[in-house]
Short mmCIF file of C-alpha atoms in Angstrom, two decimals:
data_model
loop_
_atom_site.label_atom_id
_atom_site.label_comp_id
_atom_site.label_asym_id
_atom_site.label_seq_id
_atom_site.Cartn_x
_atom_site.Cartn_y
_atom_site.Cartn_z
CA UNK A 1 214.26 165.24 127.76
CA UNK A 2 211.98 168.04 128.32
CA UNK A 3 210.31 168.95 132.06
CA UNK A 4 206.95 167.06 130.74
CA UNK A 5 208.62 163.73 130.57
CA UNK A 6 210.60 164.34 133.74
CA UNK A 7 207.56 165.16 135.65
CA UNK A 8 205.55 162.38 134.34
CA UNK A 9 208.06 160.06 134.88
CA UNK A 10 208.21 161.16 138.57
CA UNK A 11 204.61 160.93 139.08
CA UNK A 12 204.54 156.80 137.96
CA UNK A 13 207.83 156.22 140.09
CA UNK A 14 205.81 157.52 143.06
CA UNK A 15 203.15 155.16 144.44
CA UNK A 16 200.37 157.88 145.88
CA UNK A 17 201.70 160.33 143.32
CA UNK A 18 199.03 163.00 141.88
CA UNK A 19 200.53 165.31 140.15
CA UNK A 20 204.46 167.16 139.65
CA UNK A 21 204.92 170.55 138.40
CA UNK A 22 207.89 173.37 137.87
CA UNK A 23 206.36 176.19 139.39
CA UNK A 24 207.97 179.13 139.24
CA UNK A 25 207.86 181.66 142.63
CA UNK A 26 205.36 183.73 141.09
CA UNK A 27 202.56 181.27 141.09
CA UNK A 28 202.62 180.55 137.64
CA UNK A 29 203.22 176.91 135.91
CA UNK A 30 205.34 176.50 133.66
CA UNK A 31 204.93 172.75 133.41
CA UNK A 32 202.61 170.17 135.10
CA UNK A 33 201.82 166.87 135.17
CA UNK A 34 198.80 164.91 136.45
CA UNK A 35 197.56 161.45 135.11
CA UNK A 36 193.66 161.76 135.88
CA UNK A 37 193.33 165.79 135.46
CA UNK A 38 191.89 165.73 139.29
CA UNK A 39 194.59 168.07 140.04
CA UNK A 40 193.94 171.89 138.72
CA UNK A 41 197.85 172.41 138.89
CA UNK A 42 197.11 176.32 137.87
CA UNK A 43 195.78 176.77 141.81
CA UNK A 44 197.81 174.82 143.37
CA UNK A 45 201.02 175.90 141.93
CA UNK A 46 199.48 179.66 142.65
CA UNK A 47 198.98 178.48 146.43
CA UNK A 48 201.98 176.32 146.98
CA UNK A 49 204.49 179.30 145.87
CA UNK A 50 202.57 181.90 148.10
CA UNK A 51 203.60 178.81 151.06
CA UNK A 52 206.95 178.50 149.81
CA UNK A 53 207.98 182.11 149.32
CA UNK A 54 206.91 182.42 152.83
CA UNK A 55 208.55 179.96 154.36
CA UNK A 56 211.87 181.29 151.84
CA UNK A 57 211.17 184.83 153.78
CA UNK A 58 211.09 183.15 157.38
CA UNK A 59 214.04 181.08 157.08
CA UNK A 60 215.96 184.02 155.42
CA UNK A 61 215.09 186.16 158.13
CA UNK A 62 216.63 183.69 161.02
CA UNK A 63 219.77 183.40 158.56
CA UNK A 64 219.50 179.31 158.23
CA UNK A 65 220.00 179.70 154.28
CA UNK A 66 217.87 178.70 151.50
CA UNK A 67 215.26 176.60 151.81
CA UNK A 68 216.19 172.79 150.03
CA UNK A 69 212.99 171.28 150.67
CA UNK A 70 209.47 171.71 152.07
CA UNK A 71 207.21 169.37 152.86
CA UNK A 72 203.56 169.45 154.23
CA UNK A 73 201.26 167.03 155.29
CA UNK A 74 197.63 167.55 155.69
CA UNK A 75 194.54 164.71 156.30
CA UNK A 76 193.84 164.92 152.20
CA UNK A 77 197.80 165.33 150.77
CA UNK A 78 201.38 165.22 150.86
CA UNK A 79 203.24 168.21 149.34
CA UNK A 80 206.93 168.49 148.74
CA UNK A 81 208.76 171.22 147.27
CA UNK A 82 212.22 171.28 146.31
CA UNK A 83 213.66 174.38 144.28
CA UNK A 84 215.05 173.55 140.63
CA UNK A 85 216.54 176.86 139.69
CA UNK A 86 216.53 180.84 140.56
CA UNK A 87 212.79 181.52 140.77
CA UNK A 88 211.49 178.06 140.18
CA UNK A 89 210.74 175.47 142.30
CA UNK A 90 209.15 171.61 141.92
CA UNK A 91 206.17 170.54 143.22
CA UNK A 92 205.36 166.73 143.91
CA UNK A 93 201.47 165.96 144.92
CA UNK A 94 200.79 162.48 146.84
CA UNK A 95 197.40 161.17 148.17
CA UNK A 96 198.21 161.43 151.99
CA UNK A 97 199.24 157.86 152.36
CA UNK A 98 201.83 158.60 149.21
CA UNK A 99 205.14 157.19 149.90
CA UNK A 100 206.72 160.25 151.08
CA UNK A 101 210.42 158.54 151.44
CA UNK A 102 210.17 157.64 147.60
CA UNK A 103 208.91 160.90 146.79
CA UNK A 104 211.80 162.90 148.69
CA UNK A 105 214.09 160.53 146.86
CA UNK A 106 212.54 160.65 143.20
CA UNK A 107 212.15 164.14 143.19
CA UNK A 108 215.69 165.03 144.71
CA UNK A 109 217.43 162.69 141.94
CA UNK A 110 215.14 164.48 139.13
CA UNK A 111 216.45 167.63 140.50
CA UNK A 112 219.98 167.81 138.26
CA UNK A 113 217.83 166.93 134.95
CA UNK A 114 215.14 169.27 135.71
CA UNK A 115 218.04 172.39 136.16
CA UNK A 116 219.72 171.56 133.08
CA UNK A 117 216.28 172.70 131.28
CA UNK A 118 216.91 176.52 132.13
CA UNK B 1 204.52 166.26 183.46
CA UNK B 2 204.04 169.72 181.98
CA UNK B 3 205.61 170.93 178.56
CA UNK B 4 209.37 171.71 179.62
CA UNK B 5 209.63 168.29 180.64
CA UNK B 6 208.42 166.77 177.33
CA UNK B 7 210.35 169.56 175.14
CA UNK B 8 213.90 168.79 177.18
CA UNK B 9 212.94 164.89 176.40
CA UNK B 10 211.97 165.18 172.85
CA UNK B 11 215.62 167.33 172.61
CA UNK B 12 217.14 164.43 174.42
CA UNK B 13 215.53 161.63 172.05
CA UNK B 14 216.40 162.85 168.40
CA UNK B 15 220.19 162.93 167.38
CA UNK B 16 221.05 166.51 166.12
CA UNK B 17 217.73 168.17 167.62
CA UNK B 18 219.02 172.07 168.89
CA UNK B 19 215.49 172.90 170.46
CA UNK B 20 211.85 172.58 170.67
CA UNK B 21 209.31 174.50 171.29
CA UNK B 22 205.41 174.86 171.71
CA UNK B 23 204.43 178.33 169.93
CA UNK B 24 201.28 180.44 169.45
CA UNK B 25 200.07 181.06 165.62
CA UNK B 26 200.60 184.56 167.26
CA UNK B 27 204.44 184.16 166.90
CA UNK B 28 204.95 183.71 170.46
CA UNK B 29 206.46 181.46 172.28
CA UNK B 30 204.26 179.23 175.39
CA UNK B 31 207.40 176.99 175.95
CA UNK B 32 210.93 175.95 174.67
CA UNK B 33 213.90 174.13 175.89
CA UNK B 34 216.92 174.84 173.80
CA UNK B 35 219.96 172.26 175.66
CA UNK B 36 223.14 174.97 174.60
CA UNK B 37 221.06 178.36 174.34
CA UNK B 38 222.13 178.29 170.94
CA UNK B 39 219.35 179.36 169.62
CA UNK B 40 216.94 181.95 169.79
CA UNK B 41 213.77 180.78 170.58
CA UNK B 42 211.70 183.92 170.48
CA UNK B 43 212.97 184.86 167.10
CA UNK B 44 212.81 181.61 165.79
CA UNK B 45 208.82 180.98 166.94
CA UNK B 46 207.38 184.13 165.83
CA UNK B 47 208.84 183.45 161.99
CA UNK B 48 208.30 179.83 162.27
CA UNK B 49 204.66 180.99 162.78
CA UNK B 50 204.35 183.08 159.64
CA UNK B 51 205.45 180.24 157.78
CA UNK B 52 203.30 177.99 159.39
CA UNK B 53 199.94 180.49 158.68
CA UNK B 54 201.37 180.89 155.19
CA UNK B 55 201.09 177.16 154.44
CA UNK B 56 198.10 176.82 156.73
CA UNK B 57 196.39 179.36 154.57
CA UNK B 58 197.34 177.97 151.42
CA UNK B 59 196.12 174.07 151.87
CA UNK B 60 192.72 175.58 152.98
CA UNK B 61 192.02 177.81 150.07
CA UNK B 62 193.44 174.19 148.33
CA UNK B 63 190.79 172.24 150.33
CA UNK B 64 193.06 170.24 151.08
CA UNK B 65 192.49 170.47 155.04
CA UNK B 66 194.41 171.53 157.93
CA UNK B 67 197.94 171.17 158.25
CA UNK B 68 199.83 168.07 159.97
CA UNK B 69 202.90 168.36 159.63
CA UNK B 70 205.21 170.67 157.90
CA UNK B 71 209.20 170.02 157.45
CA UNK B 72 211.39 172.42 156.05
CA UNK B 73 215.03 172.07 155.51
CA UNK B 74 217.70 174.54 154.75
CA UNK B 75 221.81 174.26 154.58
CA UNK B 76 221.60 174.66 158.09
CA UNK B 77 218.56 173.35 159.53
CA UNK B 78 215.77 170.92 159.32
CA UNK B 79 212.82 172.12 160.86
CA UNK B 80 209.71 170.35 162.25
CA UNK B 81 206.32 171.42 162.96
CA UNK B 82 202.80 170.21 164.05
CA UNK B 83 199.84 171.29 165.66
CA UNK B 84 199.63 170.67 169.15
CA UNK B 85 195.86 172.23 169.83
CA UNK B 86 193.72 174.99 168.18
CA UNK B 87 196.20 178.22 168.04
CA UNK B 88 199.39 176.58 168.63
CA UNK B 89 202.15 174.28 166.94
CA UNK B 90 205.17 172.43 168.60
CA UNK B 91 208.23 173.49 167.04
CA UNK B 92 211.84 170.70 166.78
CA UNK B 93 214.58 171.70 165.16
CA UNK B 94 217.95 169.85 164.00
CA UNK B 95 220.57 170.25 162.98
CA UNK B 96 220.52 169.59 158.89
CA UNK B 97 222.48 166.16 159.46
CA UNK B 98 219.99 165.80 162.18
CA UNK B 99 217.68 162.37 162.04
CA UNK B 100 214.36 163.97 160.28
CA UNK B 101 212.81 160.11 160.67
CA UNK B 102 213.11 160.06 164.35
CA UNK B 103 212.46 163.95 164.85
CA UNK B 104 209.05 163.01 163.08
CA UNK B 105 208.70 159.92 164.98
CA UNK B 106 209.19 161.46 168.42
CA UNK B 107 207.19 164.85 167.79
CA UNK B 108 204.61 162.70 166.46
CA UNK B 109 204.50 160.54 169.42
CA UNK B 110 204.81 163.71 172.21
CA UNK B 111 201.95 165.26 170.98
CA UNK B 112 198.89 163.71 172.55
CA UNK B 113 201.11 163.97 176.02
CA UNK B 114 201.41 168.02 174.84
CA UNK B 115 198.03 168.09 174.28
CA UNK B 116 196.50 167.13 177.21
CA UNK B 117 198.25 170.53 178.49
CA UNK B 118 196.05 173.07 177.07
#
């Protein structure tokens, strides 16, 4: 169904949910989604692959395989990160008291679909 | 009861945990208690640290403030950190069919008794 209705339809299963995106590991969106444009997805899909490729590089160096998921809580939000295909990863933005359980699950079980688009 | 103590009893509390560890942003290591030596602490804090300045640095050119908690899980582990005091982080990790809801739980819970260490 196209990575614009998948992310969208992620974002209204998610109570707290901001904004999804498939960004791919060099910063750049290829699609995003959030419902009240207070997200500038451009920067934070920029910012949030420079954190993932990181933590890719650290993980990879202690040989405890590729990362599956990353998430990261600060006071303001709740990131989580899931890889979707070589190169690409998800991204899944919650206000900080975002259902993070729900969001794990909803963007795990969108994973498949979201593949199948590459 | 000083950090060993509270590391060894976090271990103890979370089914699956390998080790746990309080670690300097610097990469290095204040603290760990690791119940089989199976892992290698050293090695393990200094590139958990690069990820966790790599995400740190990311949510604050984000604004999206400091960093809480960050989880990050791989085929073979499930990793959990959060700041303990300015400078350093407490480190748990599981195995990946460790419990990630009580690892949370119980690092959240040690850390004000961590805290009062520095």
């Amino acid at each position: 169904m196209g990575f614009l209705e998948s992310l969208r339809r992620m974002v209204e299963a998610v109570p707290g949910a901001m904004a999804a995106a498939v960004v791919g590991t060099d910063g750049l969106v290829v699609e995003g989604y959030t419902p009240h444009g207070s997200v500038d997805l451009q920067v934070h899909g920029a910012e949030m692959a420079t954190a993932m490729n990181a933590v890719s590089k650290a993980m990879e160096a202690l040989q405890q395989g590729e990362v599956e998921e990353l998430t990261v809580r600060t006071g303001q939000a709740l990131a989580i990160l899931r890889p979707v295909a070589a190169g690409y990863f998800t991204l899944l933005l919650l206000h900080p008291d975002g259902n993070l359980g729900k969001g794990r699950f909803v963007l795990r079980r969108a994973t498949p679909e979201l593949s199948k688009e590459f």
